[in-house]
Amino acid sequence: MVSEAIFDTIKKLLSTHVQESRLINDNEIYFCISSSTVKEDCINVYNNIECVLVNLFANDTTPIDNKLTIYYTFAIRSSNTLFTLYSKLESDGSAKVDSIALEVPAASLYEREIHDMYGINFEGCPDSRELVHHGNFPLNVYPLRRDFKANTRLPFQQRELEFSTITGKGVFEVPVGPVHAGIIEPGHFRFSVAGEPIINLEAKLYYVHRGLEKLCENQHYMKVLLFSERISGDETFTNSLAFCHAIEKINGITYIPERAAYSRVIFAELERICGHLGDISGLCVDTAYIFPSGQFGMMRRWIQLLNEQLTGSRFLRNTNKPGGLRRDFIRNNDKIILECISKLEKEFKDTVSIIKNSGMFIDRVEHTGILENSIAVDLNAVGPAGRASGVKTDVRKDFPYAAYSKLKFNVPEHNNCDVNCRMNVKIEEVMESINIIRQSLGKMPEEGPVSVDIGDLKPYSYGFGLTESPRGENIHFVMTGENNTIFRYKVRTPSFCNWPALCHAVNTNTLTDFPLINKSFNLSYAGNDL
Amino acid sequence: MYNIVKKMIQHGTVTVEYPKKNTKSTYITGIPAFDYLKCTRCGKCISACPTGAVVLVDKDGEKEKVPAVNTDECIFCKFCEEACSNQAVRLSNEFELAQKSRDLLRAAPLYIRDEEINGTDYEIIGKKLNDKVGKKFGRSLNIREVDAGSCNGCDYEIQALNGPYNDIERFGIHFVASPRHADLLLVTGCVSRNMEEALVKTYNATPSPKLVVAVGACACSGGLFKDSYAGRNGIDTILPVDVYIPGCPPRPQALIYGILKAIGRL
């Protein structure tokens, strides 16, 4: 087993620091280390093993051991293993730990988030401004602590928002948002501009913070499933799938009926096609090229209509549940799906050849919004944005789930790092998805159940669920409580990783190209803010 | 250019004929409907409902209390349908649910907590304005969409209104870039704490007479995100609302129905 070899390697590397270690759920390794050496150990592992920091979060485990726990999760993508270093901290006001943000840049936002939600101080942190609370939140109130009630009504305070400012001759600031000119979600952008080119962009998010993680605490897992479907509207299926995977892993369900596994693949790919068609349509709108935008919009509607015919929901809501699917949605519908994707394939190829032969369109997208490979690696950019910058990662290949290990497909990759590359990745992925759906329909067994009973949840167990959403790698951490409830639900969506990458990609581009670059990433605000 | 013209001829007009013709098909998910003859009053649907939308009410002609659904709170999750062993609850195809007041959407009387009574006098002014507004905006309407804490499902459906299929511009309705150009605010989401100030500022920036339409279960009542420390229970705790469009998310036709209702064309 590969994971066991890695387990031994890390154990040797950390030697005396490890207080407790375990390998669970096939590929998840957990090491308990002391809070005084956690920084040293993280950097030691990060430098000596080919891995990336994919999650960093805290958990108030007061009911269990009267401590706060902080988890550093790294992924070894080449060998399908997740390993987590965790450390126990005092749960009173003095909780503090050394910051790793200077050595591991991807950690910076996670640390700020934990500080706002738990009040853990990160010493030596390069950026200690508020992230979630926006200055209207009372000081020293930490919503994810156990003693904070989810329905507390807090008074409003007025503290000024802080932005990183750049001063100099001829430099001026352009504030945009939170209510934007188009039909999109709210977020505030502060551009520092010297003439036309942008020299710095700071995105202030968390305007749609709804307290999702807190609301999930102590709720029955079927209700949390509904929350997972509403993390981000257009990623409904993949988010709920990640949650279901975590629950299935925790309960030791290793076998899902084949019909359910293939159905899940089909729905996940339909969602990807739907998302990508919307993105490409948006790119055409932002270059004022209305005809293909209408075409892609029309194709998107075909897929949404198909979704509705299959499941009754245009966003694939109410389809998933831990243990399989709610009903057998694909039965007797093979023909409709095949007809729809064949029609789509032909129309899509025609329209793509029209936009690729348009010089004016290609002129706008080429060499625009370059996200350099080194920055993408440092910030752990994922999904089409990462793959267009040479970060070769795809959860469907690295951590195969549902029936992906039985299917043949390519992961499109490009290396020019611009808007054109991101668009091409998405175009090729749509073609791959059509191919995957055809294969799944062919391989699916004719008869059989679509769900298994998962029984009662094991109390105080934990696990990760990973899926590849249209935007990229999705990681959900679930820890169960007593009586089928969820103790802690930590969601990290691809948007969280890619927002800082977007801020780097716009540098040196003109202000007018920003909508185009933003659309090529098409990140979810709700998926980031939770 | 030749290819573009070819495509245009190939597809012709794709716009759906709603609301001139009704869209009725078996796969549309709408509001739960109860069959009281089959119902045994076991209460399983009430305990299964995650948002508390299914409640017991007095119905005319029934001896005991019977279950009914508060449309403004329903998120169409089908849990009640699955919980009922007698198949007395079924999700119907009825999606034209928009109403001009929240009481009309509810089976049980609306109960608002003291702290949340915000602008009840607005409500009366809003109703008076509404009649005038119908006359003024009869022919064209400019809409400003504001997301105040939704999961972006509603926003994608609003975007679909601009697409070739629903093409809302055929009614003389346009989406504009600034609240200062707008006659109607289309608000989605439960009003998150961080968006409250921005929403009020947007409302104040919209010239009178103006309409406010709440879109989706979150905007109507808080939906699944009810009673959160980071949000409110619906738009009407902050602004006077003229029309409520329930759904999670409401399909584009339901939005068209609601918007036309707001300007008095239905």
Short mmCIF file of C-alpha atoms in Angstrom, two decimals, chain A residues 117 132-134 136-138 143 148 150-156 178-186 206-212 214-215 222-223 226-227 230-234 289 291 294-295 297-298 300-302 304-305 308-309 311-315 317-318 326-327 346-347 350 354 471 522 524 526, chain B residues 3-4 6-8 10-11 14 16 27-29 50-51 75-79 82 113 115-116 144-160 162 164-166 175-179 190 192-198 202 224-233 248-249 251-253:
data_model
loop_
_atom_site.label_atom_id
_atom_site.label_comp_id
_atom_site.label_asym_id
_atom_site.label_seq_id
_atom_site.Cartn_x
_atom_site.Cartn_y
_atom_site.Cartn_z
CA MET A 117 -14.14 32.34 13.69
CA VAL A 132 -15.08 37.42 7.53
CA HIS A 133 -16.48 40.10 9.81
CA HIS A 134 -16.16 43.40 7.88
CA ASN A 136 -19.62 45.33 11.84
CA PHE A 137 -19.02 42.40 14.19
CA PRO A 138 -18.38 43.01 17.91
CA PRO A 143 -19.09 32.38 16.04
CA PHE A 148 -21.87 30.71 20.74
CA ALA A 150 -26.26 29.98 16.05
CA ASN A 151 -29.29 32.29 16.36
CA THR A 152 -27.61 35.03 18.43
CA ARG A 153 -28.51 38.55 17.27
CA LEU A 154 -25.44 40.71 17.61
CA PRO A 155 -25.29 44.53 17.64
CA PHE A 156 -23.77 46.34 14.67
CA PRO A 178 -20.46 45.22 -3.58
CA VAL A 179 -23.48 45.75 -5.87
CA HIS A 180 -22.11 45.17 -9.36
CA ALA A 181 -23.36 46.26 -12.76
CA GLY A 182 -24.27 42.76 -13.94
CA ILE A 183 -26.43 40.01 -12.52
CA ILE A 184 -23.77 38.56 -10.23
CA GLU A 185 -23.11 38.06 -6.56
CA PRO A 186 -21.74 40.77 -4.27
CA TYR A 206 -17.57 37.53 2.54
CA TYR A 207 -20.57 39.71 1.71
CA VAL A 208 -22.71 36.58 1.36
CA HIS A 209 -21.46 34.92 4.54
CA ARG A 210 -24.57 33.12 5.83
CA GLY A 211 -23.02 31.18 8.71
CA LEU A 212 -23.42 27.85 6.94
CA LYS A 214 -22.36 27.10 12.25
CA LEU A 215 -25.90 26.24 11.12
CA MET A 222 -29.95 14.65 6.17
CA LYS A 223 -30.50 18.34 6.93
CA LEU A 226 -29.58 20.14 2.12
CA PHE A 227 -27.08 22.73 3.32
CA ARG A 230 -26.93 25.15 -1.15
CA ILE A 231 -23.25 26.00 -0.72
CA SER A 232 -23.12 27.19 -4.30
CA GLY A 233 -26.13 26.90 -6.58
CA ASP A 234 -24.36 25.82 -9.75
CA TYR A 289 -19.87 38.98 -29.18
CA PHE A 291 -24.35 35.71 -31.31
CA GLY A 294 -26.88 33.24 -27.35
CA GLN A 295 -25.86 29.91 -28.86
CA GLY A 297 -26.97 30.03 -23.62
CA MET A 298 -29.33 27.95 -25.74
CA ARG A 300 -27.02 25.45 -21.53
CA ARG A 301 -30.79 25.52 -21.48
CA TRP A 302 -30.89 22.13 -23.27
CA GLN A 304 -30.91 22.31 -17.76
CA LEU A 305 -34.06 20.99 -19.38
CA GLU A 308 -35.22 18.81 -15.05
CA GLN A 309 -36.65 15.95 -17.05
CA THR A 311 -34.66 14.79 -11.62
CA GLY A 312 -37.30 17.52 -11.46
CA SER A 313 -34.70 20.16 -10.62
CA ARG A 314 -32.79 22.35 -13.05
CA PHE A 315 -29.85 22.45 -10.64
CA ARG A 317 -31.12 19.32 -6.30
CA ASN A 318 -32.68 16.47 -4.33
CA ARG A 326 -32.82 9.18 -3.89
CA ARG A 327 -34.42 7.38 -6.84
CA LYS A 346 -22.76 18.81 -33.01
CA GLU A 347 -24.00 22.29 -32.11
CA ASP A 350 -20.05 24.26 -34.88
CA ILE A 354 -17.17 30.04 -35.27
CA ARG A 471 -14.48 24.95 -10.80
CA ASN A 522 -15.89 32.45 -12.93
CA SER A 524 -18.37 31.52 -6.84
CA ALA A 526 -21.27 32.07 -2.14
CA ASN B 3 -21.84 30.25 -40.57
CA ILE B 4 -23.55 32.74 -38.27
CA LYS B 6 -26.69 29.58 -41.27
CA LYS B 7 -27.11 29.03 -37.53
CA MET B 8 -29.65 31.84 -37.27
CA GLN B 10 -31.32 26.77 -38.55
CA HIS B 11 -32.69 27.64 -35.12
CA VAL B 14 -36.38 29.72 -29.83
CA VAL B 16 -40.82 30.05 -25.29
CA TYR B 27 -41.50 16.94 -14.70
CA ILE B 28 -41.80 20.49 -13.34
CA THR B 29 -41.37 20.59 -9.58
CA PRO B 50 -36.17 20.82 7.43
CA THR B 51 -37.43 24.41 7.36
CA ILE B 75 -37.49 24.72 -0.32
CA PHE B 76 -38.97 21.91 -2.44
CA CYS B 77 -36.67 19.26 -0.92
CA LYS B 78 -39.22 16.44 -1.29
CA PHE B 79 -38.58 15.20 2.28
CA GLU B 82 -40.59 10.65 0.96
CA ARG B 113 -40.79 38.62 16.41
CA GLU B 115 -37.22 42.86 17.04
CA GLU B 116 -37.95 42.23 13.39
CA ARG B 144 -31.76 46.18 -10.84
CA GLU B 145 -30.86 42.79 -9.42
CA VAL B 146 -29.33 42.70 -5.92
CA ASP B 147 -27.90 39.55 -4.36
CA ALA B 148 -28.14 39.86 -0.58
CA GLY B 149 -26.85 36.46 0.46
CA SER B 150 -28.13 33.79 -1.91
CA CYS B 151 -26.36 30.61 -3.00
CA ASN B 152 -26.33 31.94 -6.61
CA GLY B 153 -29.04 29.50 -7.76
CA CYS B 154 -31.60 32.31 -7.98
CA ASP B 155 -29.07 34.55 -9.72
CA TYR B 156 -28.45 31.98 -12.44
CA GLU B 157 -32.19 31.71 -13.03
CA ILE B 158 -32.45 35.50 -13.28
CA GLN B 159 -29.58 35.44 -15.77
CA ALA B 160 -31.54 32.87 -17.75
CA ASN B 162 -31.94 37.35 -20.50
CA PRO B 164 -32.70 33.41 -25.90
CA TYR B 165 -35.39 31.12 -24.47
CA ASN B 166 -37.07 33.40 -21.97
CA PHE B 175 -31.88 44.76 -16.58
CA VAL B 176 -29.88 47.91 -15.84
CA ALA B 177 -26.46 48.51 -14.33
CA SER B 178 -27.33 51.03 -11.64
CA PRO B 179 -30.11 51.38 -9.05
CA CYS B 190 -31.74 36.09 3.18
CA SER B 192 -26.64 38.58 5.12
CA ARG B 193 -25.21 40.77 7.86
CA ASN B 194 -22.49 42.16 5.61
CA MET B 195 -24.94 43.08 2.83
CA GLU B 196 -27.53 44.85 5.00
CA GLU B 197 -26.06 48.33 4.67
CA ALA B 198 -25.44 47.91 0.93
CA THR B 202 -29.27 50.52 -3.00
CA LEU B 224 -32.97 27.02 5.10
CA PHE B 225 -30.73 29.82 6.43
CA LYS B 226 -33.36 31.04 8.86
CA ASP B 227 -32.23 32.25 12.30
CA SER B 228 -28.55 32.56 11.51
CA TYR B 229 -26.23 34.89 13.39
CA ALA B 230 -24.99 36.12 10.00
CA GLY B 231 -28.31 36.87 8.35
CA ARG B 232 -31.91 37.96 8.64
CA ASN B 233 -35.13 36.11 7.94
CA CYS B 248 -35.58 27.19 -4.40
CA PRO B 249 -34.70 28.47 -6.93
CA ARG B 251 -37.82 28.64 -12.42
CA PRO B 252 -37.60 31.49 -14.99
CA GLN B 253 -41.31 31.25 -15.83
#
